[in-house]
Coordinates of C-alpha atoms and ligand atoms in Angstrom, one line a residue:
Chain I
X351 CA 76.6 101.8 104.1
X352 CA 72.8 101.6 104.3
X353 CA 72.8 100.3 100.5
X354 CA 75.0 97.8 101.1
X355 CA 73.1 96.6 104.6
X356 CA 69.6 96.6 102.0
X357 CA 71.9 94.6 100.0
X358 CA 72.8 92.2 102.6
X359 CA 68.8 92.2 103.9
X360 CA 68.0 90.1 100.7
X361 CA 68.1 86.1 101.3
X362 CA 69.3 85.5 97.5
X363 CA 71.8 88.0 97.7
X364 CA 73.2 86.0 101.6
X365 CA 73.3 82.9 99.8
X366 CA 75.1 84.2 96.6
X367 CA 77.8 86.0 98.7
X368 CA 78.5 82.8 100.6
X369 CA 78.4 80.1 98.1
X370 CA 80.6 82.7 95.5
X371 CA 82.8 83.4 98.2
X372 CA 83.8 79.4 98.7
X373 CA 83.2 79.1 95.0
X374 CA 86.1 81.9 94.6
X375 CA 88.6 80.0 97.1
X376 CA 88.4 76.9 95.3
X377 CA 89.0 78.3 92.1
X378 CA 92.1 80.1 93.2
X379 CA 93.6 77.3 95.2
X380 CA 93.5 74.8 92.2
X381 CA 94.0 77.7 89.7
X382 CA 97.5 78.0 90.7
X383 CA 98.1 74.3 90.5
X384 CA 96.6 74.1 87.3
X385 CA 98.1 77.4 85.5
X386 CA 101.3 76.5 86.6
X387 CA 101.1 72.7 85.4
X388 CA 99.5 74.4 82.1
X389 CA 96.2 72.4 82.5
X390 CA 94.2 76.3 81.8
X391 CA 92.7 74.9 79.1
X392 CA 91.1 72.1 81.3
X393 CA 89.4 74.5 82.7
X394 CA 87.7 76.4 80.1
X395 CA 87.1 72.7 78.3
X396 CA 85.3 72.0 81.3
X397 CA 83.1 74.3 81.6
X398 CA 81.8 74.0 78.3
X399 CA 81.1 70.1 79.5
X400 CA 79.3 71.4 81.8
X401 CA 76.9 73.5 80.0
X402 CA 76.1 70.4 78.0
X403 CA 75.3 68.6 80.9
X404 CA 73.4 71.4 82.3
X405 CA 71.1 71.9 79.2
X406 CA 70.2 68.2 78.6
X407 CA 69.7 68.1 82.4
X408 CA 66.9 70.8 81.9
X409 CA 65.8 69.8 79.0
X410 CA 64.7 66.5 80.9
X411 CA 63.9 68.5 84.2
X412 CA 66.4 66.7 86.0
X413 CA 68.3 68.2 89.2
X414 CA 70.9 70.0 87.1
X415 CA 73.9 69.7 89.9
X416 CA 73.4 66.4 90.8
X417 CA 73.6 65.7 86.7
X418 CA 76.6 67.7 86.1
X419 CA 78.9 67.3 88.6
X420 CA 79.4 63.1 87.9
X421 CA 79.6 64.4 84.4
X422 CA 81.9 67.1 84.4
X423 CA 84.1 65.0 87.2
X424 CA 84.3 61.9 84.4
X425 CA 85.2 64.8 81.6
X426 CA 87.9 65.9 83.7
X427 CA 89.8 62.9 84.1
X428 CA 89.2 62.3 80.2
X429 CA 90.6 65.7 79.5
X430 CA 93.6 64.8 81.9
X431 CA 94.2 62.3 79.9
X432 CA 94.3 63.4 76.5
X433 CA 96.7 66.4 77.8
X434 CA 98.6 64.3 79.1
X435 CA 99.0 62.3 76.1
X436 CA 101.6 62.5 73.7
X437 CA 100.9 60.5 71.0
X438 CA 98.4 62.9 69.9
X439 CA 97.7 66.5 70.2
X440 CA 95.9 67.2 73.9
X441 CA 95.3 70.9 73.0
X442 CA 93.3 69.9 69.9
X443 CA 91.5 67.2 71.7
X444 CA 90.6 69.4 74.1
X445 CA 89.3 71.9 72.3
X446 CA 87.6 69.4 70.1
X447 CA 85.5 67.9 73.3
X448 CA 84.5 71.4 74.5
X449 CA 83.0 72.4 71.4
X450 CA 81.2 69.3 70.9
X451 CA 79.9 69.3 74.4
X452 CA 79.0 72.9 74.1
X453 CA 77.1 72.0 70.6
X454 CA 75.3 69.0 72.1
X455 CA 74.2 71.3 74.8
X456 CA 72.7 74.1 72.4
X457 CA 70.9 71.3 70.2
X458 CA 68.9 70.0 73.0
X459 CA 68.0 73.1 74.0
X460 CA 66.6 74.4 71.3
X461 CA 65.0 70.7 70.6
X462 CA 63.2 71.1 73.7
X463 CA 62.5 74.3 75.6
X464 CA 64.4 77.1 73.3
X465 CA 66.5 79.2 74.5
X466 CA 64.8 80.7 77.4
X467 CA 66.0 82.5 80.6
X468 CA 67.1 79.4 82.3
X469 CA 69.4 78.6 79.9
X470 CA 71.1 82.0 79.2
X471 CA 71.5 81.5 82.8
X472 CA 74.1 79.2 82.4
X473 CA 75.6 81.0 79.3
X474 CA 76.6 84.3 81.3
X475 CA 75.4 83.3 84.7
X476 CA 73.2 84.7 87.1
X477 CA 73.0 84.5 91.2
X478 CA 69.6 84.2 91.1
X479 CA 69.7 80.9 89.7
X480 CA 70.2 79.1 92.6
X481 CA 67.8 77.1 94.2
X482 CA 67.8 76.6 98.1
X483 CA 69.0 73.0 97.9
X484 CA 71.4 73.9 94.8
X485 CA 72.8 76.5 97.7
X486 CA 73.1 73.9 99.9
X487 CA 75.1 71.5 97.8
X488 CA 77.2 73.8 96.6
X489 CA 78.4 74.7 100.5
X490 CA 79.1 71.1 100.7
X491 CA 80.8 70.6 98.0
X492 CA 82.8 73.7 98.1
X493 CA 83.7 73.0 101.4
X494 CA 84.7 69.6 100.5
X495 CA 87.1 71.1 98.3
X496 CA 88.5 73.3 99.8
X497 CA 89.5 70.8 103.2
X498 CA 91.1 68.3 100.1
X499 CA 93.1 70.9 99.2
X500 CA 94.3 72.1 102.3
X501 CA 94.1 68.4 103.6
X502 CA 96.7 67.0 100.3
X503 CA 98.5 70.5 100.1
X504 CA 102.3 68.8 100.3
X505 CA 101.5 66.5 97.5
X506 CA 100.1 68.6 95.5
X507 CA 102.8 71.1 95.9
X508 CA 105.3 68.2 95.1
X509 CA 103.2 66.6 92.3
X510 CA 102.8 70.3 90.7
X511 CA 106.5 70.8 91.1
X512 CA 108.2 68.3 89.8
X513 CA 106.1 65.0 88.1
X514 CA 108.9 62.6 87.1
X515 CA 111.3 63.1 91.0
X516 CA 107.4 62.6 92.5
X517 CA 106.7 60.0 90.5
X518 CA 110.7 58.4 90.7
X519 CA 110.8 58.8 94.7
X520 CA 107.6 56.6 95.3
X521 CA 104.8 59.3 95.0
X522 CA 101.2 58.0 93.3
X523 CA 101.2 60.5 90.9
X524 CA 98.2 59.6 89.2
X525 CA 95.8 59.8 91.5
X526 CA 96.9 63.4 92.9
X527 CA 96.2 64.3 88.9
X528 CA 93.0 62.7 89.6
X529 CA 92.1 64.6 92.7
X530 CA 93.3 67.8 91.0
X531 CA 91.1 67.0 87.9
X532 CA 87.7 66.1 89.8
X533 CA 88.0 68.7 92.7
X534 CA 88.4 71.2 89.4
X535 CA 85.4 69.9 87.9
X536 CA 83.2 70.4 90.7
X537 CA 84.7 73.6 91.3
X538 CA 83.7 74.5 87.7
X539 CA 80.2 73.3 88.1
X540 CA 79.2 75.3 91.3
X541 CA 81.3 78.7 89.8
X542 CA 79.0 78.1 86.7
X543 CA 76.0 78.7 88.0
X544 CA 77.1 82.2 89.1
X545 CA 79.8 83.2 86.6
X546 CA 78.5 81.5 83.2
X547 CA 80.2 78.9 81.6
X548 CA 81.6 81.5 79.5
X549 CA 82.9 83.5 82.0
X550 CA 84.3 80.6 84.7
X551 CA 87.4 79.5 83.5
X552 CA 89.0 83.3 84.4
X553 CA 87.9 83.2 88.0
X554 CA 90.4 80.0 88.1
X555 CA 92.9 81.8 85.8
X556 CA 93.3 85.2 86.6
X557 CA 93.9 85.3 90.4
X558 CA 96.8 82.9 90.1
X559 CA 98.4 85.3 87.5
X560 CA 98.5 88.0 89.3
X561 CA 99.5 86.3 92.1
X562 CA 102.6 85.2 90.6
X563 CA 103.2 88.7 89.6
X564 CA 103.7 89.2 93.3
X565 CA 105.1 86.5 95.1
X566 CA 107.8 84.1 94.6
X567 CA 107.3 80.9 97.0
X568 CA 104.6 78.5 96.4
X569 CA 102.7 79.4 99.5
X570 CA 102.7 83.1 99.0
X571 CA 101.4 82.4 95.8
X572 CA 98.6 80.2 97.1
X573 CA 97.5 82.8 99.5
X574 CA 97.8 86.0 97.7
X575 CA 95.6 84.4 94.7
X576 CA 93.3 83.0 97.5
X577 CA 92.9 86.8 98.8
X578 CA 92.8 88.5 95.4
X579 CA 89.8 86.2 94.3
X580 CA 87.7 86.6 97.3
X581 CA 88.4 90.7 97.3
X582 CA 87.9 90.5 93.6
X583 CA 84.3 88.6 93.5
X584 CA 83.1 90.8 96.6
X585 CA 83.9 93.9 94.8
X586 CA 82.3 92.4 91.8
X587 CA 79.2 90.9 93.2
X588 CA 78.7 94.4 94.8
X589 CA 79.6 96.7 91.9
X590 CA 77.1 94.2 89.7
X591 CA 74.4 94.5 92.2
X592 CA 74.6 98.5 92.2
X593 CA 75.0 98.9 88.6
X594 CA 72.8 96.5 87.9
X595 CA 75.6 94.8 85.5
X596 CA 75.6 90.9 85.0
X597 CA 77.3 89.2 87.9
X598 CA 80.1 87.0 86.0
X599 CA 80.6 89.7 83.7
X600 CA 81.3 92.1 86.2
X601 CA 83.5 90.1 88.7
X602 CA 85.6 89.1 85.6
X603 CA 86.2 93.1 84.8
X604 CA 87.2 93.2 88.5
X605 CA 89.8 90.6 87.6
X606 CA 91.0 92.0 85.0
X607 CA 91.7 95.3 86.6
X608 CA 93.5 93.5 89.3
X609 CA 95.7 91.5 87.5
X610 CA 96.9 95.0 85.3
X611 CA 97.4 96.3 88.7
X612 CA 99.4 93.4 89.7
X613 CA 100.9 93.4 86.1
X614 CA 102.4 97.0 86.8
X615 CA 102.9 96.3 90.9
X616 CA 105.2 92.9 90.1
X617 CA 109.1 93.2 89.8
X618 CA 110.4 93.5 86.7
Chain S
X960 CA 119.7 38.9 97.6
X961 CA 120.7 41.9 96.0
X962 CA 119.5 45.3 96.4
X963 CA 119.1 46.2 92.9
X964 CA 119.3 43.5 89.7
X965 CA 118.9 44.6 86.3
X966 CA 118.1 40.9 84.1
X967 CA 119.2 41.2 80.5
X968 CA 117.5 44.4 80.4
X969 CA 116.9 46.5 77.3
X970 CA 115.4 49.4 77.0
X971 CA 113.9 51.1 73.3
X972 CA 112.0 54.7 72.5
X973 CA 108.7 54.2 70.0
X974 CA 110.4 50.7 68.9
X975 CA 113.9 51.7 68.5
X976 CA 115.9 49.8 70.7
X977 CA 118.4 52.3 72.3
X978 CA 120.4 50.2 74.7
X979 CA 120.2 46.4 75.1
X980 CA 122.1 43.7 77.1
X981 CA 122.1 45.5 80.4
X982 CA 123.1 42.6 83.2
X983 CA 124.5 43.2 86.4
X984 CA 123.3 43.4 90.2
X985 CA 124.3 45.8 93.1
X986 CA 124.7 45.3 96.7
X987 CA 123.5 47.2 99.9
X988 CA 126.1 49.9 100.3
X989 CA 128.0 49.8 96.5
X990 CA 128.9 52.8 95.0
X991 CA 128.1 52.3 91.3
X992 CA 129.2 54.9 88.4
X993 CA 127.5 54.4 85.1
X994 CA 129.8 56.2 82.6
X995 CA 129.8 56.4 78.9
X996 CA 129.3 58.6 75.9
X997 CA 126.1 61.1 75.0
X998 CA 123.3 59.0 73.8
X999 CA 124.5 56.0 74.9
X1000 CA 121.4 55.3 77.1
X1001 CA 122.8 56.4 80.6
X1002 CA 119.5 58.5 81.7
X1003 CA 117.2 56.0 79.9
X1004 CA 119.1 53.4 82.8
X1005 CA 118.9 55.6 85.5
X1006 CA 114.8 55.8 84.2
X1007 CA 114.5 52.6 84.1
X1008 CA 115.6 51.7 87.3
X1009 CA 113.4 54.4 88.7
X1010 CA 110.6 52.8 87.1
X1011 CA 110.1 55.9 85.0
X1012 CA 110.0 53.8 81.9
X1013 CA 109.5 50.3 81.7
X1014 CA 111.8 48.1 80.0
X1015 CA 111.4 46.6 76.6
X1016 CA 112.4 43.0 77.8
X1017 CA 114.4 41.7 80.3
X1018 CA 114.0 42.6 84.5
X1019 CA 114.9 45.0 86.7
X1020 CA 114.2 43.5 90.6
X1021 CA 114.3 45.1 93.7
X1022 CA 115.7 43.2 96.7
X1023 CA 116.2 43.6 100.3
X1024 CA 113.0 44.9 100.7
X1025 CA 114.1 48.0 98.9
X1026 CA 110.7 50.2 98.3
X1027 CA 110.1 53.2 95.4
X1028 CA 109.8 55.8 98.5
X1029 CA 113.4 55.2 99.8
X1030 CA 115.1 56.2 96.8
X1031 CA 116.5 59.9 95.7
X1032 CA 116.8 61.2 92.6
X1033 CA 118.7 63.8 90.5
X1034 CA 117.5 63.4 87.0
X1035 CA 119.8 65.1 84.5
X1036 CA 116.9 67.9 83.5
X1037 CA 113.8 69.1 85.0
X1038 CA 110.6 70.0 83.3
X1039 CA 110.3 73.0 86.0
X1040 CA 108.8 75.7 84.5
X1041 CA 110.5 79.1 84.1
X1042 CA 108.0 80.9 86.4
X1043 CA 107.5 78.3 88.7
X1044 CA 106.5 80.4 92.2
X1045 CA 108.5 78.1 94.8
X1046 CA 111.2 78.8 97.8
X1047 CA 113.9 76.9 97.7
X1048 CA 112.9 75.7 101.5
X1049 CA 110.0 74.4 99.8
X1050 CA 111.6 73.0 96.9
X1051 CA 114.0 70.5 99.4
X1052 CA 111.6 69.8 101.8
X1053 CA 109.1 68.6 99.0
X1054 CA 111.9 66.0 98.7
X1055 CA 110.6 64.5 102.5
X1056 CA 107.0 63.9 101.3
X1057 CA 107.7 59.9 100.4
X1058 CA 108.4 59.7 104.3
X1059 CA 104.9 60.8 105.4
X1060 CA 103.6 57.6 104.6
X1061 CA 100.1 58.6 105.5
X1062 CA 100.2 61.8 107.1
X1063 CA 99.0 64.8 105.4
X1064 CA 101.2 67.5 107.4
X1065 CA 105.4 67.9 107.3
X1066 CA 106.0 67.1 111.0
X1067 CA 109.2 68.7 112.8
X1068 CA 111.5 65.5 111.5
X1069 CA 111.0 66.2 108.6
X1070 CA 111.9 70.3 108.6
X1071 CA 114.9 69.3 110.4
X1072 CA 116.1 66.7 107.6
X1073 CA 115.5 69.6 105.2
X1074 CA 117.3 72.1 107.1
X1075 CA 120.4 69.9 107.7
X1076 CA 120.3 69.0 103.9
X1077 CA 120.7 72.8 103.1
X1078 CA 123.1 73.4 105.6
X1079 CA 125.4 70.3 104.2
X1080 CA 125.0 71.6 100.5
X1081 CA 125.9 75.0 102.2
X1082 CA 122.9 76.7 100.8
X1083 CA 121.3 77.7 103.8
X1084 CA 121.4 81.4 103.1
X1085 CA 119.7 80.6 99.8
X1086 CA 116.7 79.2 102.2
X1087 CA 114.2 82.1 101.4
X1088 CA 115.0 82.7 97.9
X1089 CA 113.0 82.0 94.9
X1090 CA 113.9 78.7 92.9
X1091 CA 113.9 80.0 89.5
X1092 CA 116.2 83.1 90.5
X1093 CA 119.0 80.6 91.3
X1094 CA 122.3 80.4 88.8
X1095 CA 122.4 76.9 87.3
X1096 CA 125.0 75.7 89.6
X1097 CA 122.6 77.4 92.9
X1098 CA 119.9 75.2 91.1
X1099 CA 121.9 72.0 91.0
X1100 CA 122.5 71.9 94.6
X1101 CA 118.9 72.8 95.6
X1102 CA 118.0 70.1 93.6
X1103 CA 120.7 67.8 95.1
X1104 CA 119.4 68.5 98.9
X1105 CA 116.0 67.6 97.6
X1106 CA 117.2 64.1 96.2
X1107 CA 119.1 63.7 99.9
X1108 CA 116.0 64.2 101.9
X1109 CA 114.0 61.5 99.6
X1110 CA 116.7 59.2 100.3
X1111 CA 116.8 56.4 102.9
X1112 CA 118.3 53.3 100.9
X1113 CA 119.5 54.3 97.7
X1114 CA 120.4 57.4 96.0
X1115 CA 120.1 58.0 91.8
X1116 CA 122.0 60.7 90.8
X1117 CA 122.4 61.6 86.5
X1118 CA 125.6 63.7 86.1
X1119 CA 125.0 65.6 89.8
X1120 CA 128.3 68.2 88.9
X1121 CA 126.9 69.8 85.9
X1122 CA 126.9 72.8 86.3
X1123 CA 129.1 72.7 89.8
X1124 CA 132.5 75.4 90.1
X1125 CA 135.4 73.1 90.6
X1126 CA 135.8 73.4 94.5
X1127 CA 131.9 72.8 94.6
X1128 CA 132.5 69.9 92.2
X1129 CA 135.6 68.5 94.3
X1130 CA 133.3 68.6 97.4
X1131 CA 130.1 67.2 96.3
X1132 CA 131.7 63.8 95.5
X1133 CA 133.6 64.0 99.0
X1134 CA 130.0 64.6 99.8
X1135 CA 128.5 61.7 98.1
X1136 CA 131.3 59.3 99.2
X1137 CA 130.7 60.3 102.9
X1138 CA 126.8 59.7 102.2
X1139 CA 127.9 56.3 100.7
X1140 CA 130.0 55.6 103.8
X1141 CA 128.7 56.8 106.7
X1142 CA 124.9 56.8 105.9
X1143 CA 125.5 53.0 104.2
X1144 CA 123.3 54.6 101.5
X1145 CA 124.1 52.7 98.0
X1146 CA 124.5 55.2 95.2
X1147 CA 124.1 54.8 91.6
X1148 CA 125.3 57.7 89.7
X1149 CA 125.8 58.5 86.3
X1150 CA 128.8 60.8 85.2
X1151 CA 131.5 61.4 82.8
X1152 CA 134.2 62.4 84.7
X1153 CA 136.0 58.8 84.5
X1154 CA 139.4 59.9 86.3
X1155 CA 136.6 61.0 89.5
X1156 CA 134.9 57.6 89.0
X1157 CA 136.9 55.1 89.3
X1158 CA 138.8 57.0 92.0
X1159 CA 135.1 57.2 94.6
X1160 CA 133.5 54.2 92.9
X1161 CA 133.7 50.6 94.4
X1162 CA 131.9 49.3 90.9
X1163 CA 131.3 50.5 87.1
X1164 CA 128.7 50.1 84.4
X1165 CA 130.4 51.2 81.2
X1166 CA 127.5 51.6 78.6
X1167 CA 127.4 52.2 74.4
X1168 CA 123.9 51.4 73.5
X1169 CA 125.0 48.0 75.0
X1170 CA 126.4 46.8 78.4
X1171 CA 130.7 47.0 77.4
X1172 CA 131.7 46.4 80.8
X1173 CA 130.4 46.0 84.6
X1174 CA 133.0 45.2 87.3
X1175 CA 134.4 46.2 90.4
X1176 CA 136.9 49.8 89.6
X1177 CA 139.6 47.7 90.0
X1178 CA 139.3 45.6 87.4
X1179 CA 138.0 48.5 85.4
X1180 CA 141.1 50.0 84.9
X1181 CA 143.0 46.7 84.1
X1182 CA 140.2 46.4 81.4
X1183 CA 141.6 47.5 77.7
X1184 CA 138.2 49.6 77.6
X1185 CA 139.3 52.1 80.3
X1186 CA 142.8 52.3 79.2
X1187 CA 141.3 53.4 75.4
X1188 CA 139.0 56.0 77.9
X1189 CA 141.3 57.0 80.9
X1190 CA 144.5 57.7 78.8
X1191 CA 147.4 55.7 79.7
X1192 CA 149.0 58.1 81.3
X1193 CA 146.8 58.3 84.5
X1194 CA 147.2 54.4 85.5
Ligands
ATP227 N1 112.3 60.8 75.0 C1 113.0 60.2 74.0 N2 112.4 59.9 72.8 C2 113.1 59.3 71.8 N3 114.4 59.0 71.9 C3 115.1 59.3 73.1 C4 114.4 59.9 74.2 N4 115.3 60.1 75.2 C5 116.4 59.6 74.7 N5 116.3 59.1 73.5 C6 117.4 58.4 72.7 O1 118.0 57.4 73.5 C7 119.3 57.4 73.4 C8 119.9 57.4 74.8 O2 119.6 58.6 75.5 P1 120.0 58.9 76.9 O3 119.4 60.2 77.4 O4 119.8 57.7 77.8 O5 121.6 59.2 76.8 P2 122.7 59.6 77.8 O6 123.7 58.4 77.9 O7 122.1 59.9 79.1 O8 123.4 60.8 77.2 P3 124.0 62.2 77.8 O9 125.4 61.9 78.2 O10 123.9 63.2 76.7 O11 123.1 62.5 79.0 C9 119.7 58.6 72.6 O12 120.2 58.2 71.3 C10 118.5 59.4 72.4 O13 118.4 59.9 71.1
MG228 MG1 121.9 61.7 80.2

């Protein structure tokens, strides 16, 4: 108890706690919209977007959030697009644009300041990158995301549900995608910072699988996976800070041993 | 003016043409069944007049001030995924959301619609249970209240008794008559039960990659089309 009050008695730890919490809701609300319209791969092609963004950003000392959210945001509705595509193959493209990104981001990083701290950093994430105004932001933003969400809930439901009878029955489609697609991107960004962009696309994926393990309405869903990924990056942040174990790493493991749990918990 | 008028429409996937020559206009209140044989470009109709997929030439108009979020749809198959999480309360009442206009929140008009949508598809005790652990036939009529509650003007439904038991099947088309009569909603719906649709239909759209026949019922079965379809026997 005392340990975890010392814990609590350092400002960086305050700030991570808070910004991973909101961080964590937001990638669980839109996680279950985006597993279950099989847009997971957006995701993980995102966040490789973002660490390009994030390493030219440094490597011309430029505010790194205010680079790479606009950035990430535009690669998201690209993305969108080329999944939803079907003249040509969207899983390919995507995977060919997150690679690319990822490659343009190691090239000017080792063109310019090598590969230093800062930069593995964003690899395999760390909560002490964040800078006061970075913390700040990333409350804004993450609140911002989270009252869209809750704020367009129906239509997202409805959009997620069933495209064409949204689409048929007078529903702008497109520019729920759109929300969906930007509000993921900045979710993304700010998760990267403390998870890695290696590590990020899971905290969207994994508590909406095991959600669905449990429940079987939409809502149930959306508020089990909510729970699970706040309870999941507490324990996490926590277990990381005792065992002095890499943050993303270690809420990721905590994850993972939910969703087994859930796995073996779910009917079937 | 008419509610709906489909100009010499034709309608073709990645450059093949798969229906042309579709003319005919419907009326506030007609009852219209589109009948004809697989692949003969029923659903591709019903599409375009949805505005799911545009046509290759030719018009299709809305009149009478008929708007996109006053229409209800049953397409023929969804794309729902097999582990889709959702209730089937939230599956019919997702079919209100074109009446929020700008709102963001279901308000208590629209729960009630829903509720009285499962209660006339008699699926209220199905209310709590999850979509995807319905029977085919359960699905159908899920999916059926869901198209009711979008619906204010004009109702699109693609072979709605698939899937239906008999008595189901005899009472959805009361159901859809009475909807078509009492709620003066127009309904266009596609089917291929011809004996059931010229019997509730007050006009049909007979289709084969090309138009082969739009009239009143009446005159459908005095046409030597219907008698080649409907078996002499049953005039
Ligand atoms: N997505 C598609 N891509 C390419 N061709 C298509 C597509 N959908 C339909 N077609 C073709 O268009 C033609 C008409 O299809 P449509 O689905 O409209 O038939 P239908 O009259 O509804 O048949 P059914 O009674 O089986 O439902 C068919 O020959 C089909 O091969
Ligand atoms: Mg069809």
């Amino acid at each position: 108890m005392t340990a975890l009050l010392h814990m609590l008695s350092y400002a960086f730890m305050r700030k991570a706690l808070i910004v991973g919490v909101l961080v964590s809701l937001c990638a669980a609300l839109l996680g279950v919209s985006l597993v279950l319209k099989r847009y997971s791969m957006i995701g993980d092609g995102l966040s490789h977007v973002g660490f390009g963004a994030l390493a030219i950003a440094s490597a011309f000392h430029l505010a790194p959030l205010a680079v790479t959210v606009p950035v990430v945001a535009l690669a998201a509705v690209l993305l969108l697009r080329l999944s939803q595509n079907r003249k040509i193959n969207g899983d390919a493209a995507i995977a060919l644009v997150s690679s690319s990104a990822l490659a343009i981001g190691v090239l000017s990083v080792s063109l310019t300041t090598g590969m230093n701290t800062e930069v593995s950093s964003y690899m395999f994430g760390s909560i002490l990158s964040l800078s006061r105004a970075d913390a700040v932001l990333s409350l804004l933003l993450s609140a911002a995301v989270l009252l869209l969400f809750i704020a367009f809930y129906p239509r997202l439901f409805a959009v997620t549900f069933d495209e064409s009878f949204s689409r048929a029955t007078g529903v702008r489609t497109g520019a729920y995608d759109t929300l969906l697609a930007v509000l993921t991107a900045v979710t993304v960004v700010l998760g990267m910072r403390m998870m890695g962009a290696l590590l990020i696309s899971s905290l969207i994926i994994f508590p909406a699988l095991s959600a669905m393990r449990l429940c079987r309405s939409f809502k149930g869903v959306v508020c089990c996976a909510a729970g699970l990924s706040v309870g999941c990056f507490l324990i996490g942040v926590t277990g990381s800070y005792f065992l002095e174990t890499p943050t993303g790493a270690s809420i990721v493991a905590v994850d993972l041993v939910a969703f087994l749990i859930c796995l073996l918990a779910g009917k079937k | 003016m008419a509610l709906i008028e489909c100009k010499d429409a034709s309608f073709a996937y990645e450059g093949v043409s798969v229906l042309e020559g579709v003319d005919f206009s419907l009326n506030a209140g007609d009852y219209l069944c589109i009948v004809g044989e697989n692949g003969s470009g029923k659903s591709t109709l019903v599409k375009g007049l949805l505005g799911l997929k545009k046509p290759e030439s030719g018009q299709i108009l809305y009149g009478d001030g008929l708007k996109s979020t006053e229409i209800g749809y049953l397409p023929q198959q969804t794309m729902v995924q097999r582990d889709f999480p959702a209730s089937v309360y939230e599956v019919v009442l997702s079919g209100c959301l074109n009446s929020l206009g700008r709102r963001l929140r279901y308000g208590p008009a629209e729960r009630e619609r829903a509720e009285s949508n499962l209660e006339r598809l008699g699926i209220e005790d199905l209310r709590d249970k999850s979509y995807q652990a319905l029977s085919g036939g359960q699905q159908q009529r899920v999916l059926l209240a869901r198209a009711l509650c979008a619906t204010k003007k004009l109702l699109l439904l693609d072979e709605p008794v698939t899937g239906l038991d008999p008595i189901a099947t005899g009472e959805m088309y009361n159901l859809i008559k009475l909807i078509n009569l009492c709620d003066d909603i127009t309904v266009i719906m596609v089917s291929h039960d011809l004996h059931e649709a010229v019997r509730y239909a007050t006009h049909i759209l007979h289709l084969g990659r090309r138009q082969l026949f739009f009239g009143t019922s009446a005159a459908y079965r005095e046409s030597s089309l219907a008698r080649r379809f409907l078996g002499r026997d049953r005039i």
